[in-house]
Each structure stands twice: as C-alpha cells, then as structure tokens.
Short mmCIF file of C-alpha atoms in Angstrom, two decimals:
data_model
loop_
_atom_site.label_atom_id
_atom_site.label_comp_id
_atom_site.label_asym_id
_atom_site.label_seq_id
_atom_site.Cartn_x
_atom_site.Cartn_y
_atom_site.Cartn_z
CA MET A 281 -16.60 0.56 1.09
CA ALA A 282 -18.52 -0.08 -2.10
CA GLU A 283 -21.52 2.10 -2.85
CA LYS A 284 -25.03 0.73 -2.38
CA SER A 285 -28.15 1.21 -4.43
CA LEU A 286 -31.47 2.39 -2.97
CA SER A 287 -32.35 -1.26 -2.37
CA GLY A 288 -29.26 -1.65 -0.19
CA GLN A 289 -27.48 -3.99 -2.62
CA VAL A 290 -23.77 -3.49 -3.34
CA GLN A 291 -23.37 -1.91 -6.75
CA GLN A 292 -21.22 -3.88 -9.15
CA LYS A 293 -19.44 -3.53 -12.46
CA LYS A 294 -18.92 -6.25 -15.05
CA ALA A 295 -15.49 -7.81 -15.42
CA SER A 296 -13.96 -10.56 -17.53
CA GLY A 297 -11.08 -12.88 -16.82
CA TRP A 298 -9.86 -16.44 -16.88
CA ALA A 299 -10.63 -18.76 -13.97
CA ALA A 300 -10.25 -22.33 -12.77
CA ARG A 301 -13.46 -24.03 -11.66
CA ASP A 302 -11.90 -26.90 -9.69
CA THR A 303 -8.63 -28.46 -8.55
CA CYS A 304 -7.66 -29.55 -12.04
CA GLY A 305 -6.49 -25.95 -12.33
CA VAL A 306 -7.41 -25.48 -15.98
CA LEU A 307 -8.24 -21.88 -16.87
CA SER A 308 -11.06 -20.76 -19.16
CA PRO A 309 -12.97 -17.51 -19.79
CA PHE A 310 -15.02 -16.29 -16.86
CA ASP A 311 -17.36 -13.31 -16.51
CA PHE A 312 -17.91 -11.90 -13.02
CA TYR A 313 -18.41 -8.65 -11.12
CA ARG A 314 -16.17 -6.19 -9.33
CA ARG A 315 -17.35 -3.65 -6.79
CA VAL A 316 -17.82 -0.10 -8.04
CA THR A 317 -15.08 2.41 -7.28
CA GLY A 318 -15.34 3.37 -3.62
CA GLU A 319 -14.30 6.74 -2.26
CA LYS A 320 -10.72 5.56 -1.54
CA ASP A 321 -10.47 3.16 -4.49
CA VAL A 322 -8.85 3.29 -7.90
CA THR A 323 -10.14 1.25 -10.81
CA ILE A 324 -7.32 -0.15 -12.93
CA LYS A 325 -7.47 -1.34 -16.52
CA VAL A 326 -5.15 -4.33 -16.40
CA LEU A 327 -2.46 -4.29 -19.08
CA TYR A 328 -0.10 -7.01 -17.86
CA CYS A 329 -0.12 -9.70 -15.19
CA GLY A 330 2.80 -11.91 -14.23
CA ILE A 331 2.47 -15.65 -13.65
CA CYS A 332 3.88 -16.76 -10.30
CA ARG A 333 4.56 -20.34 -9.18
CA SER A 334 2.16 -19.75 -6.31
CA ASP A 335 -0.57 -19.40 -8.97
CA LEU A 336 -0.01 -23.10 -9.66
CA HIS A 337 -0.44 -23.96 -5.97
CA MET A 338 -3.61 -21.88 -5.68
CA LEU A 339 -5.13 -23.23 -8.89
CA LYS A 340 -4.70 -26.83 -7.71
CA ASN A 341 -5.48 -26.10 -4.05
CA ASP A 342 -2.10 -27.47 -2.95
CA TRP A 343 -2.31 -25.41 0.25
CA GLY A 344 -5.93 -26.28 1.02
CA ILE A 345 -7.11 -22.65 0.99
CA SER A 346 -8.42 -22.18 -2.56
CA THR A 347 -12.04 -21.43 -3.40
CA TYR A 348 -13.57 -21.71 -6.86
CA PRO A 349 -14.08 -20.17 -9.32
CA LEU A 350 -10.52 -18.87 -8.83
CA VAL A 351 -9.05 -16.02 -10.87
CA PRO A 352 -5.31 -15.96 -10.13
CA GLY A 353 -2.80 -13.18 -10.57
CA HIS A 354 -1.04 -10.92 -8.06
CA GLU A 355 1.51 -9.18 -10.29
CA VAL A 356 -0.78 -6.60 -11.86
CA ILE A 357 0.25 -3.62 -13.97
CA GLY A 358 -2.21 -1.21 -15.54
CA VAL A 359 -3.54 2.29 -15.92
CA VAL A 360 -6.00 4.13 -13.68
CA THR A 361 -9.38 4.63 -15.34
CA GLU A 362 -11.39 5.95 -12.37
CA VAL A 363 -10.65 7.30 -8.90
CA GLY A 364 -12.84 7.65 -5.83
CA SER A 365 -13.86 11.01 -4.40
CA LYS A 366 -11.29 10.85 -1.56
CA VAL A 367 -8.34 9.44 -3.49
CA GLU A 368 -5.25 11.62 -3.01
CA LYS A 369 -2.30 9.78 -4.56
CA PHE A 370 -3.51 8.92 -8.05
CA LYS A 371 -5.38 10.34 -11.02
CA VAL A 372 -6.87 8.92 -14.19
CA GLY A 373 -4.12 7.92 -16.61
CA ASP A 374 -1.48 7.07 -14.00
CA LYS A 375 0.55 3.88 -14.52
CA VAL A 376 0.12 1.76 -11.40
CA GLY A 377 0.56 -1.70 -9.98
CA ALA A 378 -1.13 -3.99 -7.48
CA GLY A 379 0.57 -6.92 -5.79
CA PHE A 380 -0.68 -9.57 -3.39
CA LEU A 381 -1.94 -7.20 -0.68
CA VAL A 382 -5.29 -5.44 -1.12
CA GLY A 383 -6.45 -5.14 2.49
CA SER A 384 -5.29 -5.03 6.11
CA CYS A 385 -6.61 -3.72 9.43
CA HIS A 386 -4.55 -0.46 9.32
CA SER A 387 -4.43 -0.41 13.15
CA CYS A 388 -2.22 -3.26 14.40
CA HIS A 389 1.45 -2.88 15.28
CA ASN A 390 2.55 -4.31 11.93
CA CYS A 391 0.33 -2.00 9.88
CA ALA A 392 1.46 1.01 11.93
CA ASN A 393 5.07 0.19 11.04
CA ASN A 394 4.51 -0.33 7.29
CA PHE A 395 4.46 -4.13 7.53
CA GLU A 396 0.94 -4.70 6.24
CA ASN A 397 2.23 -7.98 4.80
CA TYR A 398 2.29 -9.36 8.36
CA CYS A 399 -1.12 -8.04 9.41
CA PRO A 400 -3.25 -10.83 10.95
CA LYS A 401 -6.19 -9.58 8.87
CA LEU A 402 -4.46 -9.13 5.53
CA ILE A 403 -6.49 -9.75 2.38
CA GLY A 404 -4.89 -11.14 -0.77
CA ILE A 405 -5.78 -9.93 -4.23
CA ASP A 406 -6.39 -13.44 -5.59
CA SER A 407 -7.09 -15.36 -2.40
CA GLY A 408 -10.81 -15.79 -3.12
CA VAL A 409 -11.85 -14.49 0.32
CA GLU A 410 -14.55 -11.94 1.03
CA TYR A 411 -13.54 -8.30 0.90
CA TYR A 412 -14.94 -5.85 3.45
CA ASP A 413 -18.12 -5.40 1.41
CA GLY A 414 -18.71 -9.14 1.12
CA MET A 415 -17.60 -9.45 -2.51
CA LYS A 416 -15.09 -12.15 -3.37
CA THR A 417 -11.53 -11.22 -4.29
CA TYR A 418 -10.41 -12.13 -7.81
CA GLY A 419 -6.92 -11.67 -9.23
CA GLY A 420 -5.26 -10.02 -12.17
CA TYR A 421 -5.94 -12.50 -14.96
CA SER A 422 -8.79 -10.10 -15.73
CA ASP A 423 -9.58 -6.90 -17.59
CA ILE A 424 -10.15 -4.58 -14.61
CA ILE A 425 -9.46 -4.55 -10.90
CA VAL A 426 -10.55 -2.23 -8.09
CA VAL A 427 -7.99 -1.53 -5.35
CA ASP A 428 -7.80 0.75 -2.33
CA GLU A 429 -5.26 3.47 -3.12
CA HIS A 430 -3.20 2.48 -0.06
CA PHE A 431 -2.46 -0.85 -1.72
CA THR A 432 -1.68 0.63 -5.11
CA VAL A 433 1.86 1.56 -6.17
CA ARG A 434 3.08 4.02 -8.77
CA ILE A 435 5.15 2.65 -11.64
CA PRO A 436 8.16 4.87 -12.45
CA ASP A 437 8.14 6.13 -16.03
CA SER A 438 11.47 4.51 -16.89
CA LEU A 439 10.30 0.96 -16.15
CA PRO A 440 8.75 -1.05 -19.03
CA LEU A 441 5.30 -2.13 -17.91
CA ASP A 442 5.50 -5.77 -19.01
CA ALA A 443 8.90 -6.48 -17.42
CA CYS A 444 7.84 -4.61 -14.30
CA ALA A 445 4.91 -6.91 -13.49
CA PRO A 446 6.89 -9.74 -11.82
CA MET A 447 8.56 -7.26 -9.53
CA LEU A 448 5.30 -6.92 -7.59
CA CYS A 449 5.87 -10.43 -6.23
CA ALA A 450 9.23 -11.87 -7.31
CA GLY A 451 10.95 -8.50 -6.95
CA ILE A 452 9.62 -7.48 -3.55
CA SER A 453 9.97 -11.04 -2.22
CA VAL A 454 13.76 -10.81 -2.51
CA TYR A 455 14.23 -7.05 -2.08
CA SER A 456 12.49 -7.11 1.31
CA PRO A 457 14.74 -9.71 2.99
CA LEU A 458 17.87 -8.07 1.61
CA ARG A 459 16.81 -4.78 3.20
CA SER A 460 15.05 -5.96 6.36
CA HIS A 461 17.71 -8.48 7.34
CA GLY A 462 20.63 -6.15 6.72
CA LEU A 463 22.03 -8.03 3.73
CA ASP A 464 22.23 -4.90 1.57
CA LYS A 465 25.58 -3.50 2.73
CA PRO A 466 28.26 -3.04 0.05
CA GLY A 467 30.97 -5.63 0.39
CA MET A 468 28.77 -8.24 2.05
CA HIS A 469 28.60 -11.73 0.53
CA VAL A 470 25.14 -13.21 -0.06
CA GLY A 471 24.13 -16.55 -1.49
CA VAL A 472 21.07 -17.02 -3.72
CA VAL A 473 19.65 -20.54 -3.79
CA GLY A 474 17.79 -21.31 -7.00
CA LEU A 475 17.93 -19.34 -10.24
CA GLY A 476 14.31 -18.92 -11.26
CA GLY A 477 11.79 -16.10 -11.11
CA LEU A 478 12.77 -14.99 -7.60
CA GLY A 479 16.41 -16.01 -7.81
CA HIS A 480 17.28 -13.97 -10.87
CA MET A 481 15.70 -10.89 -9.27
CA ALA A 482 17.69 -11.50 -6.07
CA VAL A 483 20.94 -11.51 -8.05
CA LYS A 484 20.03 -8.24 -9.79
CA PHE A 485 18.99 -6.40 -6.62
CA ALA A 486 21.92 -7.63 -4.53
CA LYS A 487 24.46 -6.62 -7.19
CA ALA A 488 22.87 -3.18 -7.47
CA MET A 489 23.29 -2.83 -3.69
CA GLY A 490 27.01 -3.53 -4.03
CA VAL A 491 26.82 -7.03 -2.57
CA LYS A 492 28.98 -9.96 -3.69
CA VAL A 493 26.68 -12.73 -4.92
CA THR A 494 27.09 -16.50 -5.12
CA VAL A 495 24.38 -18.48 -6.89
CA ILE A 496 23.79 -21.95 -5.44
CA SER A 497 21.99 -24.38 -7.73
CA THR A 498 21.36 -28.06 -8.43
CA SER A 499 21.69 -27.28 -12.16
CA PRO A 500 25.30 -26.71 -13.31
CA SER A 501 23.92 -25.62 -16.69
CA LYS A 502 22.81 -22.38 -15.04
CA LYS A 503 26.35 -21.28 -14.21
CA LYS A 504 26.86 -19.37 -17.45
CA ASP A 505 23.57 -17.50 -17.10
CA ALA A 506 24.23 -16.69 -13.47
CA ILE A 507 27.66 -15.18 -14.05
CA GLU A 508 27.68 -13.90 -17.63
CA ARG A 509 24.08 -12.77 -18.00
CA LEU A 510 23.02 -11.78 -14.49
CA GLY A 511 26.36 -10.70 -13.04
CA ALA A 512 26.79 -13.12 -10.13
CA ASP A 513 30.33 -13.31 -8.82
CA THR A 514 30.54 -17.05 -8.21
CA PHE A 515 28.49 -20.22 -8.68
CA LEU A 516 28.18 -23.34 -6.52
CA PHE A 517 26.85 -26.66 -7.77
CA SER A 518 25.14 -27.80 -4.59
CA HIS A 519 25.57 -31.52 -5.34
CA ASP A 520 29.36 -31.18 -5.52
CA PRO A 521 30.80 -31.73 -1.99
CA ASP A 522 34.13 -30.15 -2.89
CA GLU A 523 32.52 -26.97 -4.20
CA MET A 524 30.29 -26.69 -1.14
CA GLN A 525 33.23 -27.34 1.19
CA SER A 526 35.22 -24.56 -0.47
CA ALA A 527 32.53 -22.05 0.53
CA VAL A 528 31.99 -23.08 4.16
CA SER A 529 31.55 -20.07 6.51
CA THR A 530 31.90 -17.48 3.73
CA LEU A 531 28.39 -16.03 3.39
CA ASP A 532 26.79 -13.25 5.44
CA GLY A 533 23.34 -14.38 4.39
CA ILE A 534 21.41 -16.59 2.00
CA ILE A 535 18.18 -15.94 0.12
CA ASP A 536 16.57 -19.34 -0.49
CA THR A 537 14.10 -19.17 -3.38
CA VAL A 538 13.60 -22.92 -3.93
CA THR A 539 9.99 -24.13 -3.86
CA GLY A 540 10.62 -27.87 -3.47
CA PHE A 541 11.74 -29.98 -0.51
CA HIS A 542 15.47 -29.65 0.19
CA PRO A 543 17.93 -29.99 3.10
CA LEU A 544 18.94 -26.80 4.92
CA LEU A 545 21.97 -28.05 6.83
CA PRO A 546 24.40 -27.79 3.87
CA LEU A 547 23.24 -24.20 3.34
CA LEU A 548 23.68 -23.29 7.00
CA GLY A 549 27.24 -24.57 6.78
CA LEU A 550 27.98 -21.85 4.21
CA LEU A 551 27.03 -19.06 6.62
CA LYS A 552 29.34 -17.09 8.83
CA TYR A 553 28.68 -16.75 12.55
CA ASN A 554 25.26 -15.08 13.07
CA GLY A 555 24.42 -15.48 9.39
CA LYS A 556 20.80 -15.69 8.25
CA LEU A 557 19.15 -18.14 5.91
CA VAL A 558 15.97 -16.46 4.63
CA ILE A 559 13.28 -18.70 3.15
CA VAL A 560 11.18 -16.99 0.45
CA GLY A 561 10.36 -19.83 -1.97
CA GLY A 562 7.43 -21.31 -0.06
CA PRO A 563 8.19 -25.05 0.04
CA ASP A 564 5.66 -27.25 1.83
CA LYS A 565 8.33 -28.56 4.20
CA LEU A 566 12.09 -28.50 4.74
CA GLU A 567 14.70 -30.81 6.22
CA LEU A 568 16.46 -29.37 9.27
CA PRO A 569 17.89 -31.66 11.98
CA VAL A 570 18.15 -29.89 15.34
CA PRO A 571 21.23 -31.39 17.12
CA PRO A 572 23.80 -29.77 14.79
CA LEU A 573 22.22 -26.38 15.58
CA LEU A 574 22.85 -26.98 19.28
CA PHE A 575 26.16 -28.82 19.36
CA GLY A 576 27.77 -28.40 15.95
CA GLU A 577 29.39 -31.32 14.13
CA GLN A 578 32.99 -30.45 13.46
CA ILE A 579 35.15 -27.38 13.35
CA ASN A 580 34.65 -26.85 9.63
CA HIS A 581 30.89 -27.30 9.83
CA ASP A 582 29.63 -25.26 12.74
CA TYR A 583 25.89 -24.74 12.40
CA ARG A 584 25.45 -22.94 15.70
CA ALA A 585 24.42 -19.29 16.17
CA LYS A 586 22.81 -19.13 12.75
CA ALA A 587 19.20 -18.22 12.01
CA VAL A 588 16.55 -19.63 9.67
CA VAL A 589 13.78 -17.11 9.01
CA GLY A 590 10.92 -16.64 6.58
CA CYS A 591 9.95 -13.53 4.65
CA PHE A 592 6.60 -12.89 2.94
CA VAL A 593 6.57 -10.25 0.16
CA GLY A 594 6.80 -6.74 1.66
CA GLY A 595 4.77 -3.83 2.96
CA MET A 596 3.44 -1.10 0.71
CA LYS A 597 6.13 1.48 1.50
CA GLU A 598 8.84 -1.08 0.88
CA THR A 599 7.21 -2.14 -2.38
CA GLN A 600 7.23 1.43 -3.65
CA ASP A 601 10.83 1.82 -2.48
CA MET A 602 11.71 -1.34 -4.43
CA LEU A 603 10.20 0.03 -7.63
CA ASN A 604 11.97 3.36 -7.21
CA PHE A 605 15.27 1.55 -6.59
CA ALA A 606 14.69 -0.60 -9.67
CA ALA A 607 14.09 2.49 -11.78
CA GLU A 608 17.25 4.13 -10.44
CA HIS A 609 19.36 1.07 -11.26
CA ASN A 610 17.54 -0.03 -14.44
CA ILE A 611 16.40 -3.35 -12.96
CA THR A 612 13.60 -5.33 -14.58
CA ALA A 613 12.57 -8.98 -14.72
CA ASP A 614 13.62 -11.24 -17.60
CA ILE A 615 10.30 -12.23 -19.12
CA GLU A 616 8.48 -14.13 -21.84
CA THR A 617 5.27 -12.32 -22.81
CA ILE A 618 2.27 -14.48 -23.72
CA SER A 619 -1.38 -14.09 -24.66
CA ILE A 620 -4.11 -15.06 -22.19
CA ASP A 621 -5.02 -17.94 -24.55
CA ASN A 622 -1.63 -19.49 -23.81
CA ALA A 623 -1.90 -19.23 -20.02
CA ASN A 624 -2.57 -22.94 -19.48
CA THR A 625 0.43 -23.91 -21.61
CA ALA A 626 2.59 -21.41 -19.76
CA LEU A 627 1.53 -22.86 -16.40
CA GLU A 628 2.45 -26.36 -17.63
CA ARG A 629 5.85 -25.09 -18.72
CA LEU A 630 6.34 -23.26 -15.44
CA GLU A 631 5.70 -26.47 -13.53
CA LYS A 632 8.55 -28.04 -15.51
CA GLY A 633 10.84 -25.05 -14.97
CA ASP A 634 10.71 -24.19 -18.68
CA VAL A 635 10.85 -20.40 -18.51
CA ARG A 636 13.62 -17.83 -18.30
CA TYR A 637 12.61 -16.41 -15.94
CA ARG A 638 9.00 -15.23 -15.72
CA PHE A 639 5.87 -15.42 -17.85
CA VAL A 640 3.83 -12.24 -18.23
CA ILE A 641 0.33 -12.19 -19.74
CA ASP A 642 -0.41 -9.38 -22.18
CA VAL A 643 -3.87 -8.91 -20.74
CA GLY A 644 -4.62 -5.56 -22.36
CA ASN A 645 -4.15 -6.79 -25.93
CA THR A 646 -5.35 -10.41 -25.67
CA LEU A 647 -8.20 -10.67 -23.16
CA LYS A 648 -11.63 -10.30 -24.72
CA SER A 649 -13.92 -8.31 -22.48
CA SER A 650 -17.59 -9.15 -22.03
CA SER A 651 -18.60 -5.50 -21.87
#
C-alpha cells in the first residue's frame, strides 16, 4: 500500500510520459503522478519499453476497455532506484523488468500455483484501472514506474537491455504455451503461424528447446527470413493448397500469433491426433465451423480429437524462467530502437506490419522528465 500523509492523502511522486487523450490514439507528452514506494515496492527508472500491437488496440479502444489519458507500455526494462522497507529480492542498482501483470489477489487457486496471469482480479500495468490504493495504472512509456516486487523480474546480466524488453510480452506469450502445453520436447514438430513480434520469438524458443519448427505464413517473402535468419526447418505458404496438403497431420502443436481474422480449419488439418492449436495473437474473432470437429470431412482431413486453446502471457515464475532460459541460450528479440518522439510514427508502421520484428523505445535517453 502507498504511504499516506498526516492528512490521510496518498503520497505521490511526479512522473512524465507520453499518453493518448482519446480514441484517435495519438501520443503526446503527459505529466502525472505515481504512488510513493510502498514497503513491498520497487521504484524503477525506465530505460527501455517495447511497443506491442496490443498498445495499438488499447490506444484506440478497440476492445472497449480503455480509459484516458492512457499511457501504454507493458514491456518495461530499467534499473531499481528505490526499494521498500520489506523488499527482499531486489536492491538499488539491479537491472529489472516489469511486464503486463502488476497485481493479483495472491490467494486464489491460480495465484497459489504461479498462474497469476489467470487470476480473476489481475491488474495490468497499462490497463488504466485503479490500483489497490486508488491510483490509476499507467504504463511504461514513462520515466519511472512503481511495482510490487512480486511482479518484478530480474534481468540476467548477459541479456542486452533493449533487446530484452519485448520478451516481457512477446517472449513470455510464446514461451508459456510451449512449456505449459507440452510442446517443448526435443524432436517434436511445432508450427508457428505468423512471423512478427511473437512469431519470431516462438521460432527462437522452440528451436532452443530442440523442437522442429515450421513457419506458416500468408507472405511467401518471409520464407528466407524464417529459415536462413531465424532457423526454422520448413516454411508453408498458407494460401498454397498443395503446400498445406503436404503437411496434413504432421504437427504436434501450433502456436498461432496472428492478430487478424483468419480460418482455423486449415490449421487444425495440419495437426496430428490430439494436437493443440494455441491462440496467442488476440484476434477479435476467428472462423471455426463445428461439424468437421465432430464428424471429420475425409480421411486426409480429420479435424477430430484436436484442441483449440488460448494462452495469455505467463505467471511470474514462468516469466523469470523464460528470461533465464533466454540468457542460457542467447535468445533476444530482433528490434528497431527508436526515440519517444518517434513513437507515433512507429505505431503507424506497426499497424502496417513495417517492422522486423519489434520496436523498442529508448526511454532513458529520449524522454524529457518534468522533474
């Protein structure tokens, strides 16, 4: 809990960032307040913050949950500048990160089993909701952030801070389903649909786990990048019926990172018996006719006994495990670093798919603080 003054008011500290004021989603400088460092909190000087496609949705209120002013950003990397009196895991000077999760109930079944990401009372870092002390949550397009130590992760020394930022969303969003759905066994064959911010991380993690990887894309131009740059084993152009037919019933699982509307039946046809199609991209809706799931269509396209599931980031233990695994296997995101002044241009480019593969804001060197 935040400290209170003698008058009973929550004490605050000045902060600066960039925010959107309405659904046009245009960012501009914004001064606001953070809570002071509570007894279990760490205050973080933000050095880098990744730009996620969900930032676009939040800025324009595509999901109907945004409140304004809105400071986005849930891929935060920085250094600890202050710790609360009961903080045990961190000290001033530590390199740390904060992802989407900044609060949960700590008592439900999911929290007790390290799945805070599925807590009914979870609080998002940039969701604009009230924190426990009544102050509004603002994201990482800002100079400082205050986070409970439980929701703070340690950045291994070998990971570059800028290229590590996207791993707090894109990285954990694909690492978690690979682990939790048993798609991490050497020799397994996993498909990755879409080769963007999440997709390129899925290829890297799966290959490091010893998994055979097939990238599935609507863009044949991405074949060279998928195989030669990222190390995928094979590539399928999803609009080519012959290519798709050649891969029927060959995959143990699929990580679907696509954010737009697309049919699922062709993907299910690629799965083996009991295979899993894991949705992580967050599209508004998907196309999935039910009869083929019950009765099948033909012997070469049996859609039965296959699962479609969703996966939302990961819990805190799993997020730290992901970072440690990345450090062990030298995995980082492929990024383009920008200044905060270029954030609006970067968001426009992201909407067009013009990035390989993630924008990261150099907050520490380009954001002008009000203090």
